[in-house]
mmCIF file of C-alpha atoms in Angstrom:
data_model
loop_
_atom_site.group_PDB
_atom_site.id
_atom_site.type_symbol
_atom_site.label_atom_id
_atom_site.label_comp_id
_atom_site.label_asym_id
_atom_site.label_seq_id
_atom_site.Cartn_x
_atom_site.Cartn_y
_atom_site.Cartn_z
ATOM 1 C CA MET A 1 101.640 74.336 18.427
ATOM 2 C CA SER A 2 105.689 74.050 17.369
ATOM 3 C CA SER A 3 107.268 72.684 14.573
ATOM 4 C CA VAL A 4 108.580 70.190 15.806
ATOM 5 C CA ALA A 5 106.055 68.739 17.927
ATOM 6 C CA ALA A 6 103.887 68.923 14.870
ATOM 7 C CA LEU A 7 105.746 67.196 12.947
ATOM 8 C CA ILE A 8 107.608 64.313 15.442
ATOM 9 C CA ARG A 9 102.794 64.252 15.787
ATOM 10 C CA ARG A 10 103.049 63.255 12.535
ATOM 11 C CA ALA A 11 106.038 61.021 12.395
ATOM 12 C CA ASP A 12 104.490 59.377 15.542
ATOM 13 C CA GLY A 13 101.077 59.102 13.004
ATOM 14 C CA LEU A 14 102.612 57.654 10.711
ATOM 15 C CA VAL A 15 103.935 55.262 12.213
ATOM 16 C CA ALA A 16 101.381 54.108 13.885
ATOM 17 C CA GLY A 17 99.029 53.244 10.596
ATOM 18 C CA GLY A 18 101.960 51.597 9.198
ATOM 19 C CA VAL A 19 101.954 49.635 12.810
ATOM 20 C CA ALA A 20 98.092 49.084 12.020
ATOM 21 C CA ALA A 21 98.301 48.345 8.579
ATOM 22 C CA ALA A 22 100.965 45.273 8.535
ATOM 23 C CA ALA A 23 99.458 44.026 12.314
ATOM 24 C CA SER A 24 95.441 44.304 9.196
ATOM 25 C CA LEU A 25 97.470 43.082 6.916
ATOM 26 C CA ALA A 26 98.854 39.928 8.850
ATOM 27 C CA LEU A 27 95.124 38.879 10.234
ATOM 28 C CA ALA A 28 94.260 39.232 6.071
ATOM 29 C CA ILE A 29 97.200 37.174 5.510
ATOM 30 C CA ALA A 30 95.921 35.009 8.242
ATOM 31 C CA VAL A 31 91.714 34.258 7.141
ATOM 32 C CA ALA A 32 92.719 33.794 3.221
ATOM 33 C CA SER A 33 95.576 31.185 4.045
ATOM 34 C CA SER A 34 92.421 29.522 7.197
ATOM 35 C CA PHE A 35 90.201 29.581 4.078
ATOM 36 C CA TRP A 36 92.312 27.941 1.840
ATOM 37 C CA GLN A 37 93.637 25.513 4.292
ATOM 38 C CA VAL A 38 89.384 24.408 4.897
ATOM 39 C CA MET A 39 89.041 24.370 1.462
ATOM 40 C CA GLY A 40 91.403 22.369 0.644
ATOM 41 C CA ARG A 41 91.050 19.880 3.146
ATOM 42 C CA PHE A 42 87.821 20.163 3.075
ATOM 43 C CA LEU A 43 86.196 20.643 -0.569
ATOM 44 C CA PHE A 44 89.127 19.121 -3.319
ATOM 45 C CA HIS A 45 90.887 16.418 -0.787
ATOM 46 C CA THR A 46 94.306 17.363 -0.773
ATOM 47 C CA PRO A 47 95.019 19.570 2.312
ATOM 48 C CA SER A 48 98.427 22.584 1.453
ATOM 49 C CA SER A 49 101.517 21.996 2.983
ATOM 50 C CA TRP A 50 102.160 25.614 3.568
ATOM 51 C CA SER A 51 99.052 27.821 5.177
ATOM 52 C CA GLU A 52 98.828 26.027 8.386
ATOM 53 C CA ALA A 53 102.234 27.970 8.660
ATOM 54 C CA LEU A 54 101.809 30.885 7.100
ATOM 55 C CA THR A 55 98.056 31.330 9.389
ATOM 56 C CA ARG A 56 100.571 30.772 12.483
ATOM 57 C CA LEU A 57 103.281 33.135 11.194
ATOM 58 C CA ALA A 58 101.067 35.515 10.241
ATOM 59 C CA LEU A 59 98.854 35.307 14.000
ATOM 60 C CA VAL A 60 101.929 36.062 15.707
ATOM 61 C CA TRP A 61 102.749 38.867 13.729
ATOM 62 C CA MET A 62 99.348 39.691 13.829
ATOM 63 C CA VAL A 63 99.270 40.279 17.693
ATOM 64 C CA LEU A 64 102.823 41.610 17.953
ATOM 65 C CA LEU A 65 102.009 44.253 15.966
ATOM 66 C CA GLY A 66 98.226 44.738 17.463
ATOM 67 C CA ILE A 67 99.507 45.255 20.974
ATOM 68 C CA SER A 68 101.085 47.953 20.031
ATOM 69 C CA VAL A 69 97.937 49.739 18.648
ATOM 70 C CA ALA A 70 96.490 48.597 21.439
ATOM 71 C CA LEU A 71 99.287 50.399 24.005
ATOM 72 C CA ARG A 72 98.643 53.498 22.423
ATOM 73 C CA LYS A 73 94.865 53.460 22.656
ATOM 74 C CA GLY A 74 94.262 52.584 26.330
ATOM 75 C CA ALA A 75 92.780 49.563 25.277
ATOM 76 C CA LEU A 76 93.884 47.067 27.698
ATOM 77 C CA VAL A 77 91.401 46.693 29.886
ATOM 78 C CA ALA A 78 93.019 45.911 33.437
ATOM 79 C CA ILE A 79 94.953 49.073 33.012
ATOM 80 C CA ASP A 80 92.248 51.047 32.428
ATOM 81 C CA LEU A 81 90.447 50.135 35.808
ATOM 82 C CA ALA A 82 93.327 50.948 37.797
ATOM 83 C CA ARG A 83 93.098 54.306 36.103
ATOM 84 C CA GLU A 84 89.877 55.184 35.687
ATOM 85 C CA ALA A 85 89.209 54.211 39.535
ATOM 86 C CA THR A 86 92.143 57.133 40.366
ATOM 87 C CA THR A 87 92.965 60.692 40.048
ATOM 88 C CA GLY A 88 95.389 63.678 40.370
ATOM 89 C CA GLY A 89 98.792 62.724 41.303
ATOM 90 C CA LEU A 90 97.799 58.694 42.288
ATOM 91 C CA ARG A 91 96.713 58.911 39.118
ATOM 92 C CA ARG A 92 99.838 60.082 36.845
ATOM 93 C CA SER A 93 101.551 57.500 39.464
ATOM 94 C CA ILE A 94 100.147 54.542 39.148
ATOM 95 C CA GLU A 95 100.053 55.854 35.349
ATOM 96 C CA THR A 96 104.297 55.725 35.824
ATOM 97 C CA ILE A 97 104.814 52.782 37.342
ATOM 98 C CA THR A 98 102.262 50.399 34.597
ATOM 99 C CA LEU A 99 104.816 51.878 31.611
ATOM 100 C CA VAL A 100 107.826 51.656 34.002
ATOM 101 C CA SER A 101 106.517 48.246 33.830
ATOM 102 C CA CYS A 102 106.323 47.864 30.327
ATOM 103 C CA LEU A 103 109.459 48.977 28.975
ATOM 104 C CA ILE A 104 111.328 46.804 31.964
ATOM 105 C CA MET A 105 109.073 43.665 29.360
ATOM 106 C CA PHE A 106 109.276 45.085 26.484
ATOM 107 C CA ALA A 107 113.194 45.318 27.052
ATOM 108 C CA THR A 108 113.260 41.945 27.800
ATOM 109 C CA LEU A 109 111.096 40.446 25.009
ATOM 110 C CA PHE A 110 113.557 42.803 22.506
ATOM 111 C CA TRP A 111 116.898 40.928 23.930
ATOM 112 C CA PHE A 112 115.544 38.216 24.156
ATOM 113 C CA GLY A 113 113.777 38.470 20.001
ATOM 114 C CA ILE A 114 117.057 39.185 19.271
ATOM 115 C CA ALA A 115 119.004 36.894 20.287
ATOM 116 C CA THR A 116 116.445 33.943 19.967
ATOM 117 C CA ALA A 117 115.657 35.165 16.256
ATOM 118 C CA GLN A 118 119.945 34.560 15.863
ATOM 119 C CA ARG A 119 119.836 31.234 16.959
ATOM 120 C CA VAL A 120 117.458 30.039 14.930
ATOM 121 C CA GLN A 121 117.772 31.494 11.565
ATOM 122 C CA MET A 122 119.615 28.537 10.283
ATOM 123 C CA GLN A 123 116.264 26.437 10.259
ATOM 124 C CA GLU A 124 113.355 25.985 8.226
ATOM 125 C CA MET A 125 109.671 26.577 8.670
ATOM 126 C CA ALA A 126 108.321 22.621 7.771
ATOM 127 C CA GLY A 127 105.281 23.991 4.582
ATOM 128 C CA LEU A 128 106.963 27.649 4.344
ATOM 129 C CA GLU A 129 111.016 27.365 3.435
ATOM 130 C CA ILE A 130 111.817 30.060 4.874
ATOM 131 C CA SER A 131 113.764 30.644 7.771
ATOM 132 C CA MET A 132 112.166 30.415 11.427
ATOM 133 C CA ALA A 133 113.804 33.442 12.077
ATOM 134 C CA TRP A 134 111.059 35.207 10.231
ATOM 135 C CA GLY A 135 108.996 34.412 13.254
ATOM 136 C CA TYR A 136 110.821 34.944 16.020
ATOM 137 C CA ALA A 137 111.764 38.554 14.206
ATOM 138 C CA ALA A 138 108.409 39.510 15.837
ATOM 139 C CA ILE A 139 109.081 39.504 18.590
ATOM 140 C CA PRO A 140 110.921 42.590 18.625
ATOM 141 C CA VAL A 141 109.424 44.724 15.995
ATOM 142 C CA GLY A 142 106.893 44.268 18.101
ATOM 143 C CA SER A 143 108.212 44.675 21.423
ATOM 144 C CA LEU A 144 109.856 47.954 20.483
ATOM 145 C CA PHE A 145 106.647 48.930 18.803
ATOM 146 C CA ALA A 146 104.655 48.593 21.581
ATOM 147 C CA ALA A 147 107.418 50.236 23.884
ATOM 148 C CA LEU A 148 106.536 53.216 21.546
ATOM 149 C CA GLY A 149 102.950 53.254 21.725
ATOM 150 C CA ALA A 150 103.157 52.478 25.595
ATOM 151 C CA ILE A 151 105.392 55.421 25.825
ATOM 152 C CA VAL A 152 103.035 57.802 23.327
ATOM 153 C CA HIS A 153 99.651 56.507 26.060
ATOM 154 C CA PHE A 154 101.734 58.839 28.723
ATOM 155 C CA ILE A 155 102.134 61.659 27.447
ATOM 156 C CA GLN A 156 98.613 61.316 26.042
ATOM 157 C CA SER A 157 97.501 60.144 29.499
ATOM 158 C CA GLY A 158 99.535 63.176 31.032
ATOM 159 C CA LYS A 159 97.895 66.059 29.281
ATOM 160 C CA GLU A 160 94.811 64.522 29.871
ATOM 161 C CA THR A 161 95.079 64.773 33.461
ATOM 162 C CA ALA A 162 96.695 68.390 33.484
ATOM 163 C CA GLN A 163 93.566 69.342 31.026
#
């Protein structure tokens, strides 16, 4: 393996690990703020105004970052079933069509996600008093990483098919 390929593989591993860590952190934040919401409402009888909005925001970021991890590992059931049911050139054709379809969808999400985040940047999230753009920014960011994950999975599955 050339040093350039090794460098690309290392960079990809760092990006993938960072995205997975960010998605995991978002899940931890969602769990903690949900726990606080339940404790405040039922134990202290004073529900917080921010925890529900933070939970929703963290879950959106978790899902949109987590899809990159799922795509990278080929963990989407429908795609995996089609791949396992075929061999050779037909399998690679299905993988190529799947990749192109995913990239078109992620490009669309990226484009409209940026437009939406710009459109709502002056609005504030109730309870958090931060710009709504932080929530909508998960769409273009997540779609960018998801596209990268889909491409990496396509390349890796091509190496498996060739072997």
